[in-house]
Every structure is written in structure tokens, then in C-alpha cells.
Amino acid sequence: MGHTTWRPSAAPPVLRARAKMLAEIRAYFARAGVMEVETPLCSRASGTDPALEPLRTRYTGPGAPTGEVLYLQTSPEFSMKRLIAAGSGPIYQICKAFRDGERGALHNPEFSLLEWYRPGFDHHRLMDEVADLVRVVMGRRLPLRKLTYAEAFSPLGIDPHTATAADLKERARVLGMAEAEHLELDAADPWLDLLFTGYIECALGRGDLCLVYDYPASKASLARVRSGVPAVAERFELYIDGVELANGFHELADAGEQQERFRRELAQRALNGRSLPAIDQNLLAALEAGLPDCSGVAIGLDRLLMVLLGKPRIDQVLAFPLERA
Amino acid sequence: MASYSTNEFKGGLKVLVDGDPCSIIENEFVKPGKGQAFNRVKLRNLKTGRVVERTFKSGESLEAADVVETELQYLYNDGSHWHFMDQKTFEQYSADENALGESAKWLKDQDLCTVTLWNGTPLLVDPPNFVVLTISETDPGVKGDTSGGGGKPATLETGAVVRVPLFVQEGEAIKVDTRTGAYVSRAKED
């Protein structure tokens, strides 16, 4: 094994396709007047998303004689919002993000992200731009299909905004998931994730660009919540060929609400036995100073390349996935 | 009892699911960007042979199944059970009909079989890939008779029925591939 792992797992044409994709993205944003930026990959604070585990490293030297923990970013979101709050105008970044514990056909713990922010855009306007960019990169005018999270669930006869964990467990059992009996999922959200990944996702984006939007408020993450019945998170995801490619938000700008979400997420992390990273006080200060109304989105570039080339495994588009790194 | 977390799942791992020993065939990591991670696993139930798909929460653990494959010598059948012996330890094992299945029809005493043991009890018995058995009954082949597609059925000493070429006669020993049930050749006299 050792003597073959020096070779890249992506074939030469794939490496060329990646270079071309990156050039097209940069040209697209140059035309659109969106500025490319760079922000730190290593920070003293990290996101608190209960479903994400950051990788950690350590800096020792001037300013930190006994060493300090630095988190490798799970996404560049917080730094980029600080730039927006500081008046940067529309910006994009192509960078690496890192997530511990994630490895599979669609996951590598280190992966490439394209993230961009549009002051003055709501999530619908940004969804249209996402579709436009993806069409340019794919060189194909795939039709656009938008459906709400609730509409995505309707084939299963589930209302994701009102269903309880018990309802969803029963639904999973009826759908033939024998293990529903034994799975210990403590809330409706993980049951929705189970049903979505098991029964819905694979049918999305077959022959079109499928954008799912307006998530249950409990899945808001960093999106603003629009009050109403039901209240919905102004969040969206892009699917092509059954693969989740992008996640976007009409960004939460309220510092108090953000602080409250940090607190709630850290409590959830403590319950799940996850690490408890420091809250990003710089982000809170930036929101306090004033984040312009904006929407932002991150696209997984490795997955976009997979879809572009019809490759089912992320290893086929990475020069050196985890095992060869 | 040892257990394996989802991070240790891989093809061939033997685990207990609903109390039954299973072998992992495929393990797929599934995770929404902002949500719960799962492992979607294909398993073969080693008792029934059936393939099932199960989803586990990533980080969950399954108890390890004490399943080992070992080579045992077939001794005899007492009418309801088949008896085997470990040639090194001389320990004896008895297997029931479920463990034998189709394998029963190939077994002749002294044969070395691959036996899958679960907690020390035979779960599966695989006969040797090739066995030599004597034909106890077959029609005398008539040259030029093509009605059987160039062959004829022959009943072997163990009761198994295989198709043999017309020139093979009763009382002869033949070599059979137990994986396909196909005649290979006449056994060389030695």
C-alpha cells in the first residue's frame, strides 16, 4: 500500500477541470464586481454548530510563550461577516475548511469551499445568483426548481414544521426502517435529517438545479428567522444529482439573538459530549457595530467538481484525500 | 464484551445486530452539512444469510460478535447433528441442519471443512471446494444418446445428484466442485 499512496487519486483531466473551474469562478465574480478576500484559517474561536467538530492546532511563540489553541475553521463565515460589517461590500473567498470526524464518499475532513456574501440580497436573490454561477461553471442551462423544505417532505406525508420526534420515528418505522425502534435521537431535528438523507435527498436535482429553502426555525443555524405560522429560517440548500452542494442564509444580524444561539448551541454540545470552543467575541462585536442586511452562501467545490464530471466519490476529485495526505 | 464504534466499521467486521451475528458488507458515512451524522450499513446476517440495511447514529457502538472461521474435520452424522473435530485440540463440535444447509450433501467423513463458529457453536459449514465421491447410481451411458444435453444425472454416495458425462459409470469416483455442484473430472486412482 505504502508504495502507491504517493500518487494522486484524481486523474490528470480532473486536476485540469478543477483549475478551469476555479478560473471560471474568479472570472464570474470579477465580472459581478465581487471582491476576492482571504481570512485566517486558524482562529482563537470557532463556530458552535452542534453538528460540527473543529480540528485544533497550537501556536507557541511571540505573544503566546506557553502556547495557545487555535481552531481550524469549519467555514470562513465569521471572518467574512466581520469584513462585511467593516464595509467591504460584496466579497467572496475560495479556501479550505476543516471538519473533524467527517470521512466518506462525499466527505473529506479537509475540503474546498467557495463562500460569498451579498449586502442587500435576501436569500431568494442569492439563490438566483447561485443558480446562475453554477450554470456558468457547468456550461449547461439546467432548469431551476425551488421548493420549500415543507414541500420537499410532502411526498412522505410529513409536515416538518409540526411533526414531533415521536411522529417522525413512527413514520420512519412505517417506511420500513427497522432500526427506527432502536435509534436514540433526542429531538425532531435528527429524525428529519435521517428521513431527508434516507428518502428525499437522492431524488433532488435530477435534471435540474434544486434549491430547498425556508427551513424549520430549529434548523436556522446562522440564518434569520422570519416570524409567521410556522416561523421559518431563511436558509437554503442546493442539490444536484442528489448531492448537497451549497448552504446559504439570509444572515442573522442581531447580536443579542446570535449570543443566545451561541449559548444554546454550547449547551447542546455539552449534552452531546462535544468540545466547547470559545465564543467568537469579534463576531458579536461586529454584529453590535452593525452588519448590513446581507445573504451569504458556501458551495462545496469538491462536490461541485464531482457533479460536473459525474464522479460518485470525492476521492476521484481530490489530489490527495485523507489516507494519502 | 468488546464493541466497535461506527468509526471502526469496515467490510468483514463481525457485529451483533438484534442479537444475531452479522458481517458488515458496506459502510457509508452520511451527513447533512448542518445536521446529524449517520452510518448507513449493509450487513449479512450470518444465521439466515439475509442482507439487511441499517442506519446508525455516528458514534454509536455495536457489540462485537465472537465469530471465527476455523478448519474442522467432519466425523459423522448421528441422524440429527453433524459432528466435527478440531485436529489440533481434538475438541468436538456438533452442527445442526441450519448450519449445514446445502453443504450436507457433499460431506464425507474425514473431509476438512471451513466452519464458522459463533460463541463456539457452528453457524455455517462450508465443504471443501473440491470433493471426491463415488457414484452409487447412474444409468449406463449409451454412446450417441444426446437427450440429456451430453450428460446424465448421477447419484453420489452422499446423496448429492450431479450431471456427469455419459462415459462415467457407477462405482467410479469423481471430483466435484461444491461451489457450483459441477462435475470436474474422474478422480485419479492412487
Coordinates of C-alpha atoms in Angstrom, one line a residue:
Chain A
M1 CA 0.0 0.0 0.0
G2 CA 2.7 2.5 1.1
H3 CA 4.4 2.5 -2.3
T4 CA 1.2 3.5 -4.3
T5 CA -0.2 6.2 -2.0
W6 CA 2.3 8.8 -3.2
R7 CA 0.2 9.1 -6.4
P8 CA -2.8 11.4 -6.6
S9 CA -6.2 9.7 -6.5
A10 CA -7.6 12.2 -9.0
A11 CA -6.7 11.6 -12.7
P12 CA -4.9 14.4 -14.6
P13 CA -8.0 15.5 -16.6
V14 CA -9.8 16.0 -13.2
L15 CA -7.0 18.2 -11.9
R16 CA -7.2 20.3 -15.1
A17 CA -11.0 20.5 -14.7
R18 CA -10.5 21.8 -11.1
A19 CA -8.1 24.5 -12.3
K20 CA -10.6 25.5 -15.0
M21 CA -13.5 25.6 -12.5
L22 CA -11.5 27.9 -10.2
A23 CA -10.6 30.2 -13.1
E24 CA -14.2 30.4 -14.2
I25 CA -15.4 31.2 -10.7
R26 CA -12.8 34.0 -10.3
A27 CA -13.8 35.4 -13.7
Y28 CA -17.5 35.3 -12.8
F29 CA -17.0 37.3 -9.6
A30 CA -14.7 39.8 -11.3
R31 CA -17.5 40.5 -13.8
A32 CA -20.0 40.7 -11.0
G33 CA -17.8 43.2 -9.0
V34 CA -17.4 40.9 -6.0
M35 CA -14.0 41.2 -4.4
E36 CA -11.9 38.2 -3.5
V37 CA -10.6 38.1 0.1
E38 CA -8.5 36.0 2.4
T39 CA -9.2 35.4 6.1
P40 CA -7.3 33.3 8.7
L41 CA -7.7 29.5 8.5
C42 CA -6.7 29.3 12.2
S43 CA -8.6 31.3 14.8
R44 CA -8.9 31.5 18.6
A45 CA -12.6 31.0 18.4
S46 CA -14.8 28.6 16.4
G47 CA -18.4 28.1 15.4
T48 CA -20.5 26.3 17.9
D49 CA -22.8 24.3 15.5
P50 CA -23.7 21.2 17.5
A51 CA -23.2 19.0 14.4
L52 CA -19.6 20.2 13.6
E53 CA -16.4 19.3 15.4
P54 CA -13.4 21.6 14.6
L55 CA -9.8 20.4 14.2
R56 CA -7.4 22.0 16.6
T57 CA -3.8 23.1 16.3
R58 CA -1.4 25.0 18.6
Y59 CA 0.6 28.2 18.3
T60 CA 3.6 28.8 20.5
G61 CA 5.9 31.8 20.1
P62 CA 5.9 35.6 20.4
G63 CA 2.7 36.6 22.1
A64 CA 2.0 33.0 23.3
P65 CA 5.0 31.8 25.3
T66 CA 3.2 28.8 26.7
G67 CA 1.2 28.1 23.6
E68 CA -2.4 28.6 22.8
V69 CA -5.1 26.5 21.0
L70 CA -6.1 27.6 17.5
Y71 CA -9.2 26.2 15.7
L72 CA -9.0 25.4 12.1
Q73 CA -12.1 27.0 10.5
T74 CA -15.1 24.9 9.8
S75 CA -16.1 27.7 7.4
P76 CA -14.9 31.3 6.9
E77 CA -18.3 32.7 7.8
F78 CA -17.4 34.7 10.9
S79 CA -14.3 36.4 9.5
M80 CA -16.1 37.3 6.3
K81 CA -19.0 38.8 8.2
R82 CA -16.5 41.0 10.1
L83 CA -15.3 42.3 6.7
I84 CA -18.9 43.0 5.6
A85 CA -19.6 44.8 8.9
A86 CA -16.4 46.8 8.3
G87 CA -17.8 48.0 5.0
S88 CA -16.1 45.7 2.5
G89 CA -19.1 45.5 0.2
P90 CA -19.7 42.2 -1.7
I91 CA -16.9 39.6 -1.1
Y92 CA -16.0 36.0 -2.0
Q93 CA -13.4 33.6 -0.8
I94 CA -12.0 30.3 -2.1
C95 CA -10.5 28.5 0.8
K96 CA -10.0 25.2 2.8
A97 CA -12.4 24.3 5.6
F98 CA -11.8 21.5 8.1
R99 CA -14.2 19.3 10.0
D100 CA -13.2 16.5 12.3
G101 CA -14.9 13.1 12.1
E102 CA -16.2 13.5 8.5
R103 CA -14.9 10.9 6.0
G104 CA -16.9 9.1 3.4
A105 CA -17.9 9.0 -0.3
L106 CA -18.9 12.7 0.0
H107 CA -16.7 13.8 2.8
N108 CA -13.0 14.6 3.5
P109 CA -12.0 16.3 6.7
E110 CA -10.3 19.0 4.7
F111 CA -12.2 20.3 1.7
S112 CA -12.5 23.4 -0.5
L113 CA -15.2 26.0 -0.1
L114 CA -16.4 28.9 -2.2
E115 CA -18.2 31.3 0.1
W116 CA -19.6 34.7 -0.8
Y117 CA -21.7 37.5 0.7
R118 CA -24.0 39.9 -0.9
P119 CA -25.1 43.0 1.0
G120 CA -28.7 44.0 0.1
F121 CA -29.6 40.5 -1.1
D122 CA -32.3 38.4 0.5
H123 CA -32.0 34.6 0.3
H124 CA -34.1 34.4 -2.8
R125 CA -32.0 36.8 -4.7
L126 CA -28.8 35.0 -3.7
M127 CA -30.4 31.6 -4.7
D128 CA -30.8 33.1 -8.2
E129 CA -27.2 34.1 -8.3
V130 CA -26.1 30.6 -7.0
A131 CA -28.1 29.0 -9.9
D132 CA -26.5 31.5 -12.4
L133 CA -22.9 30.8 -11.2
V134 CA -23.4 27.0 -11.2
R135 CA -24.9 27.1 -14.8
V136 CA -21.8 29.1 -15.9
V137 CA -19.4 26.7 -14.3
M138 CA -21.3 23.6 -15.6
G139 CA -21.7 25.1 -19.1
R140 CA -25.3 23.9 -19.1
R141 CA -28.6 25.7 -18.6
L142 CA -30.2 23.3 -16.2
P143 CA -33.7 24.3 -15.2
L144 CA -34.1 25.8 -11.8
R145 CA -36.5 24.1 -9.3
K146 CA -37.2 25.8 -6.0
L147 CA -39.2 24.1 -3.3
T148 CA -39.6 24.7 0.4
Y149 CA -38.4 22.3 3.0
A150 CA -42.0 21.5 3.8
E151 CA -42.7 20.8 0.1
A152 CA -39.7 18.5 -0.1
F153 CA -41.2 16.5 2.8
S154 CA -44.7 16.3 1.4
P155 CA -44.1 13.0 -0.5
L156 CA -43.5 11.4 2.9
G157 CA -46.7 12.8 4.3
I158 CA -44.8 14.8 6.9
D159 CA -45.1 18.4 7.9
P160 CA -41.6 19.1 9.2
H161 CA -42.7 22.2 11.0
T162 CA -45.1 20.5 13.3
A163 CA -44.0 16.8 13.4
T164 CA -42.7 15.6 16.8
A165 CA -39.8 13.2 17.3
A166 CA -42.4 10.5 18.1
D167 CA -44.3 11.2 14.9
L168 CA -41.2 11.0 12.8
K169 CA -40.0 7.9 14.5
E170 CA -43.3 6.2 13.7
R171 CA -43.1 7.5 10.1
A172 CA -39.6 6.0 9.7
R173 CA -40.9 2.7 11.1
V174 CA -43.8 2.7 8.6
L175 CA -41.4 3.5 5.8
G176 CA -39.6 0.2 6.6
M177 CA -36.7 1.4 8.7
A178 CA -36.4 -1.5 11.1
E179 CA -33.8 0.3 13.2
A180 CA -36.2 3.3 14.0
E181 CA -37.1 1.3 17.1
H182 CA -33.5 1.4 18.4
L183 CA -32.2 4.8 17.2
E184 CA -31.8 7.1 20.0
L185 CA -32.4 10.6 18.5
D186 CA -33.5 13.1 21.1
A187 CA -35.4 15.6 19.0
A188 CA -37.3 16.1 15.8
D189 CA -34.3 17.6 14.0
P190 CA -32.1 14.5 13.8
W191 CA -35.2 12.5 12.7
L192 CA -35.8 15.0 9.9
D193 CA -32.1 14.6 9.0
L194 CA -32.5 10.8 8.9
L195 CA -35.6 10.9 6.8
F196 CA -34.2 13.6 4.5
T197 CA -30.9 11.8 3.8
G198 CA -32.7 8.5 3.6
Y199 CA -35.7 9.2 1.4
I200 CA -35.7 12.7 -0.1
E201 CA -32.2 13.9 -0.9
C202 CA -31.3 11.3 -3.5
A203 CA -34.3 12.4 -5.7
L204 CA -33.4 16.1 -5.7
G205 CA -31.7 17.8 -8.6
R206 CA -32.2 15.0 -11.1
G207 CA -32.0 17.0 -14.3
D208 CA -32.4 20.4 -12.6
L209 CA -30.8 22.7 -10.0
C210 CA -32.9 22.1 -7.0
L211 CA -33.0 24.7 -4.3
V212 CA -34.6 23.8 -1.0
Y213 CA -35.5 26.8 1.2
D214 CA -37.3 28.0 4.3
Y215 CA -36.2 25.5 6.9
P216 CA -37.8 24.9 10.3
A217 CA -36.7 27.6 12.8
S218 CA -34.9 24.9 14.8
K219 CA -32.6 24.4 11.9
A220 CA -31.8 28.1 11.5
S221 CA -28.1 27.8 12.2
L222 CA -26.9 31.4 11.3
A223 CA -29.9 32.4 9.3
R224 CA -32.5 34.9 10.4
V225 CA -35.9 33.5 11.3
R226 CA -39.0 35.0 9.7
S227 CA -41.9 35.1 12.1
G228 CA -45.2 33.7 11.0
V229 CA -47.1 30.4 11.2
P230 CA -44.9 28.5 11.1
A231 CA -41.9 30.6 11.7
V232 CA -39.2 29.7 9.1
A233 CA -35.4 30.1 8.9
E234 CA -34.4 32.0 5.8
R235 CA -32.0 29.3 4.8
F236 CA -31.4 27.3 1.6
E237 CA -29.5 24.4 0.2
L238 CA -28.6 23.5 -3.4
Y239 CA -28.9 19.9 -4.7
I240 CA -27.8 18.4 -8.0
D241 CA -27.8 14.7 -8.7
G242 CA -28.9 14.0 -5.1
V243 CA -25.8 15.7 -3.7
E244 CA -26.0 18.6 -1.3
L245 CA -23.7 21.3 -2.8
A246 CA -24.4 24.5 -1.0
N247 CA -25.9 26.1 2.1
G248 CA -26.9 29.7 2.3
F249 CA -28.5 32.1 4.7
H250 CA -30.3 35.4 4.8
E251 CA -27.8 36.3 7.6
L252 CA -28.8 36.8 11.2
A253 CA -27.6 40.3 12.1
D254 CA -28.9 40.7 15.6
A255 CA -26.0 40.5 18.1
G256 CA -28.3 39.6 21.1
E257 CA -30.0 36.7 19.1
Q258 CA -26.6 35.5 17.9
Q259 CA -25.3 35.4 21.5
E260 CA -28.4 33.5 22.6
R261 CA -27.8 30.9 19.8
F262 CA -24.2 30.5 20.8
R263 CA -25.3 29.8 24.4
R264 CA -27.9 27.3 23.3
E265 CA -25.6 25.5 20.9
L266 CA -22.8 25.3 23.6
A267 CA -25.4 23.8 26.0
Q268 CA -26.3 21.2 23.3
R269 CA -22.6 20.5 22.7
A270 CA -22.1 19.9 26.4
L271 CA -25.0 17.4 26.4
N272 CA -23.6 15.6 23.4
G273 CA -20.1 15.4 24.9
R274 CA -18.6 17.6 22.2
S275 CA -15.8 20.1 22.6
L276 CA -16.7 23.6 23.9
P277 CA -14.9 26.1 21.8
A278 CA -14.6 29.8 22.8
I279 CA -17.4 32.0 21.5
D280 CA -16.3 34.4 18.8
Q281 CA -16.4 37.8 20.6
N282 CA -15.1 39.5 17.5
L283 CA -18.2 38.4 15.5
L284 CA -20.5 39.6 18.3
A285 CA -18.7 42.9 18.4
A286 CA -19.1 43.2 14.6
L287 CA -22.8 42.5 14.7
E288 CA -23.1 45.0 17.5
A289 CA -21.3 47.6 15.3
G290 CA -23.8 46.7 12.6
L291 CA -23.9 44.0 9.9
P292 CA -25.6 45.3 6.7
D293 CA -28.6 43.3 5.6
C294 CA -27.0 40.5 3.6
S295 CA -27.1 37.0 2.4
G296 CA -24.2 34.5 2.2
V297 CA -23.7 31.1 0.8
A298 CA -21.0 28.4 0.8
I299 CA -20.6 25.9 -2.1
G300 CA -18.5 22.7 -1.6
L301 CA -16.1 23.0 -4.6
D302 CA -15.0 19.3 -4.4
R303 CA -18.6 18.2 -4.7
L304 CA -19.4 20.7 -7.4
L305 CA -16.5 19.2 -9.4
M306 CA -17.8 15.7 -8.7
V307 CA -21.2 16.7 -10.1
L308 CA -19.6 18.5 -13.1
L309 CA -17.6 15.4 -14.0
G310 CA -20.1 12.7 -12.9
K311 CA -17.7 11.3 -10.3
P312 CA -19.5 9.5 -7.4
R313 CA -16.7 9.6 -4.9
I314 CA -14.9 12.7 -3.5
D315 CA -11.6 10.8 -3.7
Q316 CA -11.9 10.9 -7.5
V317 CA -11.6 14.7 -7.5
L318 CA -9.0 15.3 -4.7
A319 CA -5.3 15.1 -5.4
F320 CA -4.6 13.6 -2.0
P321 CA -7.6 12.6 0.2
L322 CA -7.0 11.9 3.9
E323 CA -5.4 8.5 3.5
R324 CA -2.8 9.9 1.1
A325 CA -2.3 13.2 2.9
Chain B
M1 CA -17.7 -7.7 25.7
A2 CA -15.7 -5.8 23.0
S3 CA -17.6 -3.4 20.9
Y4 CA -16.9 -1.3 17.8
S5 CA -17.8 2.3 17.2
T6 CA -19.1 3.4 13.8
N7 CA -15.6 4.8 13.1
E8 CA -14.2 1.3 13.2
F9 CA -16.8 -0.1 10.8
K10 CA -15.4 -1.8 7.7
G11 CA -16.2 -4.7 5.4
G12 CA -15.8 -8.1 7.1
L13 CA -16.3 -6.8 10.7
K14 CA -18.5 -9.2 12.7
V15 CA -21.0 -7.5 15.0
L16 CA -24.2 -8.3 16.8
V17 CA -27.4 -6.7 15.5
D18 CA -30.7 -7.6 17.3
G19 CA -28.8 -10.4 19.0
D20 CA -27.8 -12.0 15.6
P21 CA -24.2 -12.2 14.4
C22 CA -23.7 -10.2 11.2
S23 CA -20.9 -9.4 8.9
I24 CA -20.5 -5.8 7.6
I25 CA -20.6 -5.7 3.8
E26 CA -20.7 -1.9 3.2
N27 CA -20.4 1.1 5.4
E28 CA -21.5 4.6 4.1
F29 CA -21.0 7.8 6.0
V30 CA -24.0 10.1 5.6
K31 CA -24.2 13.7 6.9
P32 CA -26.1 16.8 6.1
G33 CA -23.9 19.8 6.2
K34 CA -25.8 21.1 9.2
G35 CA -27.1 18.0 10.9
Q36 CA -26.8 14.7 12.4
A37 CA -24.2 12.3 11.0
F38 CA -25.3 8.7 10.3
N39 CA -23.6 5.5 9.1
R40 CA -25.7 3.5 6.6
V41 CA -24.6 0.0 6.8
K42 CA -25.2 -3.1 4.7
L43 CA -24.9 -6.3 6.8
R44 CA -25.2 -10.0 6.1
N45 CA -27.0 -11.9 8.9
L46 CA -24.7 -14.9 9.4
K47 CA -27.5 -17.0 10.8
T48 CA -30.0 -16.5 7.9
G49 CA -27.7 -15.4 5.2
R50 CA -30.0 -12.4 4.5
V51 CA -28.6 -9.0 3.7
V52 CA -30.1 -6.1 5.7
E53 CA -29.6 -2.4 5.6
R54 CA -29.3 -0.5 8.9
T55 CA -28.7 3.1 9.8
F56 CA -26.8 4.0 12.9
K57 CA -26.1 7.3 14.5
S58 CA -22.4 8.1 14.0
G59 CA -20.5 7.5 17.2
E60 CA -22.8 4.6 18.3
S61 CA -21.2 1.3 19.1
L62 CA -22.2 -2.3 18.3
E63 CA -21.2 -5.3 20.3
A64 CA -18.6 -7.4 18.6
A65 CA -19.8 -10.9 17.6
D66 CA -17.4 -13.6 18.6
V67 CA -17.3 -15.2 15.2
V68 CA -14.2 -17.2 14.0
E69 CA -13.6 -19.3 10.9
T70 CA -11.7 -22.5 11.6
E71 CA -10.9 -25.7 9.8
L72 CA -12.6 -28.8 11.3
Q73 CA -12.7 -32.4 10.3
Y74 CA -16.0 -34.0 9.6
L75 CA -16.6 -37.1 11.7
Y76 CA -20.1 -38.4 11.4
N77 CA -23.8 -37.7 11.3
D78 CA -26.0 -39.1 14.2
G79 CA -29.2 -38.6 12.3
S80 CA -29.9 -35.0 13.6
H81 CA -26.5 -33.5 14.0
W82 CA -23.2 -33.4 12.1
H83 CA -20.1 -33.8 14.3
F84 CA -16.7 -32.2 13.7
M85 CA -13.3 -32.2 15.4
D86 CA -10.5 -29.7 15.6
Q87 CA -7.5 -31.7 14.6
K88 CA -5.1 -29.7 16.9
T89 CA -7.1 -29.6 20.1
F90 CA -9.3 -32.7 19.4
E91 CA -12.2 -30.6 20.6
Q92 CA -15.5 -31.7 19.1
Y93 CA -18.4 -29.6 17.8
S94 CA -21.9 -30.5 16.6
A95 CA -23.7 -28.6 13.9
D96 CA -27.4 -28.6 13.2
E97 CA -29.3 -28.6 9.9
N98 CA -29.4 -24.8 9.7
A99 CA -25.6 -24.6 9.8
L100 CA -25.2 -27.3 7.2
G101 CA -27.8 -26.3 4.7
E102 CA -26.8 -27.4 1.2
S103 CA -23.4 -28.3 2.5
A104 CA -24.7 -31.6 4.0
K105 CA -24.9 -33.3 0.6
W106 CA -21.2 -33.0 0.0
L107 CA -19.8 -34.2 3.3
K108 CA -17.9 -37.5 3.6
D109 CA -16.2 -38.4 6.9
Q110 CA -12.6 -37.1 7.2
D111 CA -13.3 -34.1 5.0
L112 CA -11.8 -30.8 6.2
C113 CA -14.5 -28.2 6.3
T114 CA -14.4 -24.4 6.9
V115 CA -16.6 -23.9 9.9
T116 CA -17.8 -20.5 11.1
L117 CA -18.1 -20.6 14.9
W118 CA -20.2 -18.2 16.9
N119 CA -19.6 -18.3 20.6
G120 CA -18.1 -21.8 20.0
T121 CA -21.2 -23.1 18.1
P122 CA -21.1 -23.9 14.4
L123 CA -23.0 -21.3 12.4
L124 CA -22.0 -22.2 8.9
V125 CA -20.3 -25.2 7.5
D126 CA -18.6 -24.9 4.1
P127 CA -17.4 -28.1 2.4
P128 CA -14.0 -28.3 0.8
N129 CA -14.1 -26.6 -2.7
F130 CA -13.5 -29.9 -4.3
V131 CA -14.6 -33.3 -3.1
V132 CA -14.1 -36.8 -4.4
L133 CA -17.2 -39.0 -4.2
T134 CA -18.2 -42.4 -5.5
I135 CA -21.1 -42.8 -7.9
S136 CA -23.7 -45.0 -6.3
E137 CA -26.2 -44.9 -9.1
T138 CA -26.4 -43.8 -12.7
D139 CA -27.8 -45.1 -16.0
P140 CA -25.3 -46.9 -18.2
G141 CA -24.4 -44.2 -20.8
V142 CA -25.3 -45.1 -24.3
K143 CA -23.0 -43.7 -26.9
G144 CA -24.8 -41.2 -29.1
D145 CA -27.6 -40.6 -26.6
T146 CA -27.8 -36.8 -26.5
S147 CA -31.2 -36.5 -24.8
G148 CA -29.5 -35.2 -21.6
G149 CA -27.6 -32.5 -23.4
G150 CA -24.5 -34.6 -23.5
G151 CA -24.7 -35.7 -19.8
K152 CA -26.8 -37.8 -17.4
P153 CA -27.6 -37.5 -13.7
A154 CA -25.6 -39.5 -11.2
T155 CA -26.4 -40.0 -7.5
L156 CA -23.3 -39.9 -5.3
E157 CA -22.6 -41.8 -2.1
T158 CA -23.6 -38.8 0.0
G159 CA -27.0 -38.5 -1.8
A160 CA -26.0 -35.5 -4.0
V161 CA -27.0 -35.6 -7.6
V162 CA -24.7 -34.1 -10.3
R163 CA -24.6 -34.2 -14.1
V164 CA -21.8 -36.4 -15.4
P165 CA -20.6 -37.2 -18.9
L166 CA -22.1 -40.3 -20.4
F167 CA -18.8 -42.3 -20.2
V168 CA -18.7 -42.1 -16.4
Q169 CA -20.1 -45.3 -14.7
E170 CA -21.5 -46.5 -11.4
G171 CA -18.8 -47.3 -8.8
E172 CA -16.4 -44.7 -10.2
A173 CA -15.0 -41.9 -8.0
I174 CA -15.4 -38.4 -9.5
K175 CA -14.2 -34.9 -8.5
V176 CA -16.9 -32.3 -8.0
D177 CA -16.7 -28.5 -7.4
T178 CA -19.0 -28.0 -4.4
R179 CA -19.4 -24.2 -5.1
T180 CA -21.1 -24.9 -8.4
G181 CA -22.2 -28.5 -8.0
A182 CA -20.4 -29.3 -11.3
Y183 CA -18.5 -32.4 -12.3
V184 CA -14.8 -31.7 -12.8
S185 CA -13.2 -35.0 -13.7
R186 CA -12.8 -38.6 -12.9
A187 CA -10.8 -39.0 -9.7
K188 CA -7.3 -40.4 -10.4
E189 CA -6.8 -43.8 -8.9
D190 CA -3.9 -43.9 -6.5

